[in-house]
mmCIF file of C-alpha atoms and ligand atoms in Angstrom:
data_model
loop_
_atom_site.group_PDB
_atom_site.id
_atom_site.type_symbol
_atom_site.label_atom_id
_atom_site.label_comp_id
_atom_site.label_asym_id
_atom_site.label_seq_id
_atom_site.Cartn_x
_atom_site.Cartn_y
_atom_site.Cartn_z
ATOM 1 C CA MET A 1 0.000 0.000 0.000
ATOM 2 C CA ALA A 2 1.191 3.536 -0.807
ATOM 3 C CA GLU A 3 2.434 5.696 2.037
ATOM 4 C CA ARG A 4 -0.399 7.798 3.489
ATOM 5 C CA LYS A 5 -0.023 11.527 2.787
ATOM 6 C CA ASN A 6 -1.775 14.658 3.978
ATOM 7 C CA VAL A 7 -2.086 15.861 0.376
ATOM 8 C CA TYR A 8 -1.877 13.817 -2.835
ATOM 9 C CA THR A 9 -1.094 15.216 -6.278
ATOM 10 C CA VAL A 10 -2.145 14.463 -9.841
ATOM 11 C CA ALA A 11 1.276 12.802 -10.269
ATOM 12 C CA ASP A 12 0.291 10.364 -7.470
ATOM 13 C CA LEU A 13 -3.024 9.734 -9.180
ATOM 14 C CA ARG A 14 -1.287 9.138 -12.513
ATOM 15 C CA VAL A 15 0.973 6.394 -11.168
ATOM 16 C CA GLY A 16 -1.571 4.971 -8.731
ATOM 17 C CA ALA A 17 0.418 6.022 -5.644
ATOM 18 C CA LEU A 18 -2.733 6.252 -3.536
ATOM 19 C CA PRO A 19 -4.173 4.069 -0.783
ATOM 20 C CA ASN A 20 -6.219 1.239 -2.385
ATOM 21 C CA ARG A 21 -9.361 2.385 -0.615
ATOM 22 C CA ALA A 22 -9.020 6.047 -1.698
ATOM 23 C CA LYS A 23 -12.175 6.488 -3.767
ATOM 24 C CA LEU A 24 -13.339 9.924 -2.584
ATOM 25 C CA ALA A 25 -11.516 13.246 -2.524
ATOM 26 C CA VAL A 26 -11.649 16.983 -2.233
ATOM 27 C CA ILE A 27 -9.861 18.703 -5.107
ATOM 28 C CA GLY A 28 -8.568 22.262 -5.176
ATOM 29 C CA ALA A 29 -5.549 24.555 -4.920
ATOM 30 C CA PRO A 30 -4.648 25.242 -2.156
ATOM 31 C CA ILE A 31 -6.044 22.159 -0.437
ATOM 32 C CA ALA A 32 -3.860 21.333 2.595
ATOM 33 C CA HIS A 33 -6.148 23.386 4.875
ATOM 34 C CA SER A 34 -9.347 21.528 3.892
ATOM 35 C CA ARG A 35 -11.188 19.935 6.800
ATOM 36 C CA SER A 36 -13.440 17.863 4.564
ATOM 37 C CA PRO A 37 -11.333 14.663 4.867
ATOM 38 C CA GLN A 38 -11.628 14.703 8.689
ATOM 39 C CA MET A 39 -15.410 14.851 8.688
ATOM 40 C CA HIS A 40 -16.004 12.518 5.739
ATOM 41 C CA GLN A 41 -13.565 9.898 7.007
ATOM 42 C CA ALA A 42 -15.227 9.897 10.418
ATOM 43 C CA ALA A 43 -18.630 9.401 8.762
ATOM 44 C CA LEU A 44 -17.318 6.594 6.522
ATOM 45 C CA ASP A 45 -15.657 4.835 9.461
ATOM 46 C CA ALA A 46 -18.775 5.163 11.623
ATOM 47 C CA LEU A 47 -20.813 3.428 8.926
ATOM 48 C CA GLY A 48 -18.156 0.744 8.409
ATOM 49 C CA VAL A 49 -17.686 1.797 4.770
ATOM 50 C CA GLU A 50 -14.186 0.752 3.751
ATOM 51 C CA LEU A 51 -13.332 3.789 1.665
ATOM 52 C CA GLU A 52 -10.845 6.582 2.158
ATOM 53 C CA TYR A 53 -11.433 10.278 1.476
ATOM 54 C CA ILE A 54 -8.257 12.155 0.476
ATOM 55 C CA ARG A 55 -7.037 15.679 -0.290
ATOM 56 C CA LEU A 56 -5.932 16.067 -3.896
ATOM 57 C CA PHE A 57 -3.968 19.132 -4.983
ATOM 58 C CA VAL A 58 -5.154 19.981 -8.495
ATOM 59 C CA GLU A 59 -4.175 23.108 -10.409
ATOM 60 C CA SER A 60 -6.409 24.511 -13.146
ATOM 61 C CA GLU A 61 -4.367 23.064 -16.022
ATOM 62 C CA GLU A 62 -4.568 19.581 -14.416
ATOM 63 C CA LEU A 63 -8.308 19.581 -13.804
ATOM 64 C CA GLY A 64 -9.359 17.608 -16.908
ATOM 65 C CA GLU A 65 -6.690 14.977 -16.346
ATOM 66 C CA ALA A 66 -7.502 14.703 -12.629
ATOM 67 C CA VAL A 67 -11.202 14.105 -13.293
ATOM 68 C CA ALA A 68 -10.484 11.525 -16.014
ATOM 69 C CA LEU A 69 -7.997 9.683 -13.786
ATOM 70 C CA MET A 70 -10.324 9.620 -10.784
ATOM 71 C CA ARG A 71 -13.031 8.119 -12.975
ATOM 72 C CA GLU A 72 -10.650 5.502 -14.385
ATOM 73 C CA ARG A 73 -9.480 4.586 -10.910
ATOM 74 C CA GLY A 74 -13.003 3.884 -9.718
ATOM 75 C CA PHE A 75 -13.577 6.958 -7.540
ATOM 76 C CA ARG A 76 -17.190 7.427 -6.432
ATOM 77 C CA GLY A 77 -16.816 11.190 -6.775
ATOM 78 C CA CYS A 78 -15.234 14.231 -5.181
ATOM 79 C CA ASN A 79 -15.835 17.612 -3.648
ATOM 80 C CA VAL A 80 -14.647 20.561 -5.678
ATOM 81 C CA THR A 81 -13.323 23.705 -4.058
ATOM 82 C CA ILE A 82 -11.468 26.928 -4.897
ATOM 83 C CA PRO A 83 -10.637 27.641 -7.717
ATOM 84 C CA HIS A 84 -12.447 24.915 -9.696
ATOM 85 C CA LYS A 85 -16.159 25.326 -8.931
ATOM 86 C CA LEU A 86 -16.810 27.019 -12.275
ATOM 87 C CA GLY A 87 -14.080 25.437 -14.423
ATOM 88 C CA VAL A 88 -15.255 21.919 -13.683
ATOM 89 C CA ILE A 89 -18.645 22.536 -15.307
ATOM 90 C CA GLU A 90 -17.305 21.930 -18.800
ATOM 91 C CA LEU A 91 -16.059 18.496 -17.695
ATOM 92 C CA CYS A 92 -19.533 17.396 -16.581
ATOM 93 C CA SER A 93 -21.679 15.288 -18.883
ATOM 94 C CA GLU A 94 -24.711 16.268 -16.835
ATOM 95 C CA LEU A 95 -25.631 18.965 -14.289
ATOM 96 C CA THR A 96 -28.300 18.674 -11.602
ATOM 97 C CA PRO A 97 -30.906 21.478 -11.574
ATOM 98 C CA GLU A 98 -29.175 22.930 -8.483
ATOM 99 C CA ALA A 99 -25.792 23.127 -10.209
ATOM 100 C CA GLU A 100 -27.407 24.467 -13.353
ATOM 101 C CA ALA A 101 -29.215 27.209 -11.419
ATOM 102 C CA MET A 102 -26.060 28.149 -9.484
ATOM 103 C CA GLY A 103 -23.684 27.976 -12.434
ATOM 104 C CA ALA A 104 -21.211 26.247 -10.111
ATOM 105 C CA VAL A 105 -20.375 22.694 -9.014
ATOM 106 C CA ASN A 106 -19.054 21.616 -5.604
ATOM 107 C CA THR A 107 -19.684 17.868 -5.993
ATOM 108 C CA LEU A 108 -18.817 15.456 -8.801
ATOM 109 C CA ILE A 109 -20.507 12.070 -8.925
ATOM 110 C CA PHE A 110 -19.062 9.283 -11.082
ATOM 111 C CA ASN A 111 -21.179 6.408 -12.223
ATOM 112 C CA ASN A 112 -18.912 3.388 -12.258
ATOM 113 C CA GLU A 113 -21.214 1.411 -14.532
ATOM 114 C CA ASN A 114 -21.010 4.102 -17.187
ATOM 115 C CA ASP A 115 -17.492 5.444 -17.135
ATOM 116 C CA GLU A 116 -18.382 8.365 -19.359
ATOM 117 C CA ALA A 117 -20.801 9.928 -16.883
ATOM 118 C CA VAL A 118 -19.663 12.835 -14.734
ATOM 119 C CA ARG A 119 -22.553 14.389 -12.864
ATOM 120 C CA GLY A 120 -22.067 17.888 -11.474
ATOM 121 C CA HIS A 121 -24.063 18.908 -8.415
ATOM 122 C CA ASN A 122 -23.970 21.729 -5.876
ATOM 123 C CA THR A 123 -24.784 21.251 -2.194
ATOM 124 C CA ASP A 124 -23.669 24.695 -0.935
ATOM 125 C CA GLY A 125 -27.169 26.201 -1.042
ATOM 126 C CA SER A 126 -28.992 23.210 0.419
ATOM 127 C CA GLY A 127 -26.210 22.866 3.020
ATOM 128 C CA LEU A 128 -26.761 26.448 4.107
ATOM 129 C CA GLU A 129 -30.514 25.869 4.191
ATOM 130 C CA ALA A 130 -30.085 22.806 6.443
ATOM 131 C CA ALA A 131 -27.684 24.784 8.663
ATOM 132 C CA LEU A 132 -30.138 27.658 9.098
ATOM 133 C CA ARG A 133 -32.889 25.211 9.980
ATOM 134 C CA GLU A 134 -30.809 23.221 12.446
ATOM 135 C CA GLU A 135 -28.994 26.045 14.205
ATOM 136 C CA LEU A 136 -31.467 28.899 14.080
ATOM 137 C CA GLY A 137 -34.836 27.280 13.375
ATOM 138 C CA THR A 138 -35.083 29.447 10.248
ATOM 139 C CA GLU A 139 -36.535 28.425 6.887
ATOM 140 C CA LEU A 140 -35.412 30.092 3.674
ATOM 141 C CA ALA A 141 -38.780 29.386 2.059
ATOM 142 C CA GLY A 142 -40.981 32.421 2.651
ATOM 143 C CA ALA A 143 -38.167 34.452 4.273
ATOM 144 C CA ARG A 144 -36.960 37.942 3.372
ATOM 145 C CA VAL A 145 -33.260 37.463 2.746
ATOM 146 C CA LEU A 146 -30.147 39.632 2.274
ATOM 147 C CA ILE A 147 -27.015 37.959 0.939
ATOM 148 C CA LEU A 148 -23.705 39.822 1.278
ATOM 149 C CA GLY A 149 -21.027 38.823 -1.232
ATOM 150 C CA ALA A 150 -23.607 37.406 -3.618
ATOM 151 C CA GLY A 151 -21.188 37.998 -6.507
ATOM 152 C CA GLY A 152 -18.797 35.366 -5.125
ATOM 153 C CA GLY A 153 -19.026 31.601 -5.576
ATOM 154 C CA ALA A 154 -20.712 30.763 -2.263
ATOM 155 C CA GLY A 155 -23.004 33.799 -2.272
ATOM 156 C CA LYS A 156 -24.222 33.115 -5.791
ATOM 157 C CA ALA A 157 -25.004 29.499 -4.936
ATOM 158 C CA VAL A 158 -26.925 30.522 -1.830
ATOM 159 C CA ALA A 159 -28.841 33.187 -3.770
ATOM 160 C CA ALA A 160 -29.887 30.735 -6.480
ATOM 161 C CA HIS A 161 -30.934 28.217 -3.832
ATOM 162 C CA ALA A 162 -32.922 30.796 -1.861
ATOM 163 C CA GLN A 163 -34.849 31.555 -5.026
ATOM 164 C CA LEU A 164 -35.309 27.865 -5.901
ATOM 165 C CA VAL A 165 -36.890 27.151 -2.509
ATOM 166 C CA GLY A 166 -39.159 30.207 -2.695
ATOM 167 C CA CYS A 167 -37.864 32.920 -0.394
ATOM 168 C CA ALA A 168 -40.310 35.825 -0.225
ATOM 169 C CA SER A 169 -37.818 38.473 -1.319
ATOM 170 C CA LEU A 170 -34.124 38.545 -1.984
ATOM 171 C CA TRP A 171 -31.550 41.331 -1.762
ATOM 172 C CA VAL A 172 -28.173 40.534 -3.269
ATOM 173 C CA SER A 173 -25.257 42.773 -2.304
ATOM 174 C CA ASN A 174 -21.700 42.846 -3.601
ATOM 175 C CA ARG A 175 -18.716 45.197 -3.539
ATOM 176 C CA THR A 176 -18.510 44.853 -7.321
ATOM 177 C CA LYS A 177 -22.107 45.740 -8.023
ATOM 178 C CA SER A 178 -22.107 44.697 -11.686
ATOM 179 C CA LYS A 179 -21.830 41.040 -10.569
ATOM 180 C CA VAL A 180 -25.068 41.137 -8.582
ATOM 181 C CA GLU A 181 -26.817 43.186 -11.255
ATOM 182 C CA GLU A 182 -26.128 40.329 -13.674
ATOM 183 C CA LEU A 183 -27.189 37.753 -11.084
ATOM 184 C CA ALA A 184 -30.432 39.583 -10.286
ATOM 185 C CA ALA A 185 -31.245 39.862 -14.001
ATOM 186 C CA VAL A 186 -30.844 36.082 -14.406
ATOM 187 C CA LEU A 187 -32.810 35.239 -11.246
ATOM 188 C CA ASN A 188 -35.624 37.694 -12.023
ATOM 189 C CA GLU A 189 -35.938 36.168 -15.481
ATOM 190 C CA ARG A 190 -36.105 32.664 -14.016
ATOM 191 C CA GLY A 191 -38.359 32.933 -10.988
ATOM 192 C CA SER A 192 -41.090 34.931 -9.334
ATOM 193 C CA THR A 193 -39.133 36.072 -6.234
ATOM 194 C CA CYS A 194 -38.309 39.765 -6.465
ATOM 195 C CA VAL A 195 -34.509 39.994 -6.520
ATOM 196 C CA GLN A 196 -32.895 43.391 -5.912
ATOM 197 C CA ALA A 197 -29.217 44.106 -6.552
ATOM 198 C CA ILE A 198 -27.268 46.556 -4.393
ATOM 199 C CA GLY A 199 -23.632 47.491 -3.872
ATOM 200 C CA ASN A 200 -22.082 47.593 -0.398
ATOM 201 C CA GLU A 201 -22.554 51.284 0.422
ATOM 202 C CA THR A 202 -23.851 51.981 3.937
ATOM 203 C CA HIS A 203 -27.110 53.580 2.784
ATOM 204 C CA GLU A 204 -27.899 50.664 0.454
ATOM 205 C CA LEU A 205 -27.258 48.081 3.157
ATOM 206 C CA LEU A 206 -29.283 49.979 5.777
ATOM 207 C CA ALA A 207 -32.229 50.151 3.371
ATOM 208 C CA ALA A 208 -31.985 46.407 2.742
ATOM 209 C CA LEU A 209 -31.641 45.557 6.449
ATOM 210 C CA ALA A 210 -34.891 47.381 7.130
ATOM 211 C CA GLU A 211 -36.650 45.036 4.687
ATOM 212 C CA VAL A 212 -35.213 41.616 5.590
ATOM 213 C CA ASP A 213 -35.135 39.116 8.449
ATOM 214 C CA VAL A 214 -32.353 36.765 7.373
ATOM 215 C CA VAL A 215 -28.831 38.071 6.667
ATOM 216 C CA ILE A 216 -26.156 35.803 5.211
ATOM 217 C CA ASN A 217 -22.530 36.879 5.012
ATOM 218 C CA ALA A 218 -20.855 35.195 2.051
ATOM 219 C CA THR A 219 -18.070 37.749 1.701
ATOM 220 C CA SER A 220 -14.626 36.797 2.881
ATOM 221 C CA LEU A 221 -14.670 39.801 5.243
ATOM 222 C CA GLY A 222 -14.163 38.558 8.787
ATOM 223 C CA MET A 223 -11.580 35.878 8.103
ATOM 224 C CA LYS A 224 -8.763 38.249 9.110
ATOM 225 C CA PRO A 225 -8.805 40.241 12.378
ATOM 226 C CA GLU A 226 -8.129 43.517 10.536
ATOM 227 C CA ASP A 227 -11.109 43.086 8.141
ATOM 228 C CA ALA A 228 -13.821 45.725 8.042
ATOM 229 C CA LEU A 229 -17.376 44.707 8.976
ATOM 230 C CA PRO A 230 -19.342 43.582 5.902
ATOM 231 C CA LEU A 231 -22.396 45.682 6.865
ATOM 232 C CA PRO A 232 -23.401 48.642 9.049
ATOM 233 C CA VAL A 233 -24.264 46.751 12.238
ATOM 234 C CA GLU A 234 -26.411 49.635 13.520
ATOM 235 C CA GLY A 235 -29.062 48.362 11.082
ATOM 236 C CA LEU A 236 -29.319 45.019 12.902
ATOM 237 C CA THR A 237 -32.104 44.368 15.409
ATOM 238 C CA GLN A 238 -33.490 41.480 17.493
ATOM 239 C CA ARG A 239 -35.633 40.582 14.481
ATOM 240 C CA HIS A 240 -32.616 39.577 12.416
ATOM 241 C CA VAL A 241 -31.107 36.154 12.008
ATOM 242 C CA VAL A 242 -27.454 36.473 10.951
ATOM 243 C CA TYR A 243 -25.562 33.566 9.439
ATOM 244 C CA ASP A 244 -21.859 33.976 8.662
ATOM 245 C CA ALA A 245 -20.507 31.453 6.137
ATOM 246 C CA ILE A 246 -17.090 31.944 7.732
ATOM 247 C CA TYR A 247 -16.208 29.331 10.378
ATOM 248 C CA SER A 248 -12.616 30.312 11.062
ATOM 249 C CA PRO A 249 -12.536 32.307 13.279
ATOM 250 C CA PRO A 250 -15.637 30.784 14.936
ATOM 251 C CA GLU A 251 -16.901 34.212 15.976
ATOM 252 C CA THR A 252 -16.360 36.992 13.453
ATOM 253 C CA ALA A 253 -16.694 40.671 14.349
ATOM 254 C CA LEU A 254 -20.031 40.576 12.485
ATOM 255 C CA LEU A 255 -21.410 37.765 14.646
ATOM 256 C CA ARG A 256 -20.172 39.438 17.806
ATOM 257 C CA ALA A 257 -21.806 42.755 16.901
ATOM 258 C CA ALA A 258 -25.028 41.079 15.745
ATOM 259 C CA LYS A 259 -25.269 39.123 18.998
ATOM 260 C CA GLU A 260 -24.749 42.321 20.999
ATOM 261 C CA ARG A 261 -27.688 43.838 19.138
ATOM 262 C CA GLY A 262 -29.911 40.896 20.038
ATOM 263 C CA ALA A 263 -29.878 39.089 16.684
ATOM 264 C CA LYS A 264 -29.775 35.287 16.489
ATOM 265 C CA VAL A 265 -26.429 34.184 15.046
ATOM 266 C CA ALA A 266 -24.536 31.142 13.795
ATOM 267 C CA ASN A 267 -21.249 30.540 11.993
ATOM 268 C CA GLY A 268 -20.456 28.580 8.830
ATOM 269 C CA LEU A 269 -19.366 25.324 10.456
ATOM 270 C CA SER A 270 -22.864 23.886 10.131
ATOM 271 C CA MET A 271 -22.940 24.824 6.433
ATOM 272 C CA LEU A 272 -19.625 23.030 5.929
ATOM 273 C CA ILE A 273 -20.989 19.934 7.662
ATOM 274 C CA HIS A 274 -24.353 19.879 5.886
ATOM 275 C CA GLN A 275 -23.004 20.540 2.391
ATOM 276 C CA GLY A 276 -20.612 17.652 3.048
ATOM 277 C CA ALA A 277 -23.363 15.394 4.363
ATOM 278 C CA LEU A 278 -25.438 16.077 1.237
ATOM 279 C CA SER A 279 -22.466 15.227 -1.024
ATOM 280 C CA PHE A 280 -21.955 12.019 0.978
ATOM 281 C CA VAL A 281 -25.532 10.947 0.209
ATOM 282 C CA CYS A 282 -24.871 11.504 -3.519
ATOM 283 C CA TRP A 283 -21.872 9.146 -3.472
ATOM 284 C CA LEU A 284 -22.957 6.499 -0.967
ATOM 285 C CA GLY A 285 -26.757 6.624 -1.195
ATOM 286 C CA THR A 286 -26.927 6.692 2.591
ATOM 287 C CA LYS A 287 -27.038 9.501 5.158
ATOM 288 C CA PRO A 288 -23.939 10.068 7.278
ATOM 289 C CA ASP A 289 -24.154 10.772 10.991
ATOM 290 C CA VAL A 290 -23.957 14.569 11.131
ATOM 291 C CA ALA A 291 -23.013 14.465 14.833
ATOM 292 C CA VAL A 292 -20.035 12.244 13.992
ATOM 293 C CA MET A 293 -18.980 14.680 11.258
ATOM 294 C CA ARG A 294 -19.259 17.583 13.679
ATOM 295 C CA GLY A 295 -17.319 15.726 16.354
ATOM 296 C CA ALA A 296 -14.475 15.104 13.896
ATOM 297 C CA LEU A 297 -14.096 18.850 13.382
ATOM 298 C CA ASP A 298 -13.827 19.748 17.079
HETATM 299 P P1 NDP B 1 -15.166 34.228 -3.603
HETATM 300 O O1 NDP B 1 -13.737 34.650 -3.704
HETATM 301 O O2 NDP B 1 -15.821 33.595 -4.747
HETATM 302 O O3 NDP B 1 -16.056 35.505 -3.179
HETATM 303 C C1 NDP B 1 -15.590 36.452 -2.232
HETATM 304 C C2 NDP B 1 -16.692 37.487 -1.989
HETATM 305 O O4 NDP B 1 -16.244 38.381 -0.973
HETATM 306 C C3 NDP B 1 -17.005 38.340 -3.217
HETATM 307 O O5 NDP B 1 -18.353 38.684 -3.187
HETATM 308 C C4 NDP B 1 -16.114 39.577 -2.977
HETATM 309 O O6 NDP B 1 -16.608 40.745 -3.619
HETATM 310 C C5 NDP B 1 -16.260 39.711 -1.475
HETATM 311 N N1 NDP B 1 -15.138 40.462 -0.916
HETATM 312 C C6 NDP B 1 -13.856 40.061 -0.846
HETATM 313 N N2 NDP B 1 -13.103 41.028 -0.273
HETATM 314 C C7 NDP B 1 -13.948 42.055 0.011
HETATM 315 C C8 NDP B 1 -13.782 43.339 0.604
HETATM 316 N N3 NDP B 1 -12.584 43.770 1.016
HETATM 317 N N4 NDP B 1 -14.863 44.125 0.736
HETATM 318 C C9 NDP B 1 -16.088 43.704 0.329
HETATM 319 N N5 NDP B 1 -16.314 42.500 -0.238
HETATM 320 C C10 NDP B 1 -15.253 41.693 -0.394
HETATM 321 O O7 NDP B 1 -15.181 33.284 -2.310
HETATM 322 P P2 NDP B 1 -16.287 32.192 -1.889
HETATM 323 O O8 NDP B 1 -17.604 32.614 -2.374
HETATM 324 O O9 NDP B 1 -15.808 30.840 -2.207
HETATM 325 O O10 NDP B 1 -16.225 32.315 -0.284
HETATM 326 C C11 NDP B 1 -16.786 33.446 0.382
HETATM 327 C C12 NDP B 1 -16.811 33.196 1.881
HETATM 328 O O11 NDP B 1 -17.678 32.122 2.172
HETATM 329 C C13 NDP B 1 -15.448 32.830 2.446
HETATM 330 O O12 NDP B 1 -15.324 33.461 3.680
HETATM 331 C C14 NDP B 1 -15.522 31.331 2.633
HETATM 332 O O13 NDP B 1 -14.730 30.899 3.709
HETATM 333 C C15 NDP B 1 -17.009 31.131 2.938
HETATM 334 N N6 NDP B 1 -17.490 29.804 2.530
HETATM 335 C C16 NDP B 1 -17.986 28.985 3.513
HETATM 336 C C17 NDP B 1 -18.473 27.743 3.185
HETATM 337 C C18 NDP B 1 -19.000 26.878 4.275
HETATM 338 O O14 NDP B 1 -19.261 25.698 4.022
HETATM 339 N N7 NDP B 1 -19.198 27.396 5.457
HETATM 340 C C19 NDP B 1 -18.492 27.239 1.801
HETATM 341 C C20 NDP B 1 -17.939 28.180 0.835
HETATM 342 C C21 NDP B 1 -17.461 29.421 1.224
HETATM 343 P P3 NDP B 1 -16.121 41.146 -5.128
HETATM 344 O O15 NDP B 1 -16.956 40.314 -6.056
HETATM 345 O O16 NDP B 1 -16.368 42.581 -5.218
HETATM 346 O O17 NDP B 1 -14.645 40.784 -5.198
#
């Protein structure tokens, strides 16, 4: 058996220098920081499934080869992370309606009986929805929602999902406003939810906060201690539910300020766990133990 590594490469995949049971992976660049293997491996082990979930470092120019090799080597599928969520679409023979609506893929599913099939799916939106339900007792369906950073990969996925499940109204905000103007045009064409695009100016965000109940931060602001707040927190009240997709640090300045103002808050760890659990079901056809996955991340 090949020596176990923290991160495998496409060169390892090419020569078969992987553990025999490695049939699931997370692919991206960088990838060493990914916590997906911890939680998936714990779930596989708890179910007695003799498979291994590995980290695979894949650069953009290697993506096609990596996907073809995984398929040839009998992988069940993989998670896809930065920077490949868009680039991998052209390698899919089929997209689920979720992935199609989001224009991004975070899960590939290989069908080992038909080695041509590469199914692209996206569990980011449904993972966030499950997280909101579990942690905050909040449903996206029927809610008035503001998404910050809706021009980015995660924000766009969450916005498309919120529309798919029938939120009552949707505000999409982004520093680069043109990105959410395009997104709102697509979503307004597609569905009946009223989608409004705004930039990230204080007056725009305050106006949106007055109209919504659920606020989702999908900007990367808050990952570093010196980051500015992603919204004017004076607009937050006890009525608001604030979900920050960031999970490291566990409490961002946004969550701290929102809590001080009486809002209900949660961080992105539950989204990470639920999007992973939903991918797991796609590959294994069985639900993992979410508590086991959570425990593996502690
Ligand atoms: P992207 O790089 O695709 O998007 C980043 C977003 O943040 C863009 O909207 C960008 O705006 C905005 N942004 C970045 N810097 C600034 C700034 N200085 N001021 C205002 N806005 C800024 O990243 P992702 O969508 O993949 O990830 C976004 C966040 O979500 C990250 O914090 C990530 O950790 C988290 N995430 C969490 C997941 C989970 O499971 N919990 C899953 C995926 C992501 P602009 O378009 O103008 O550049």
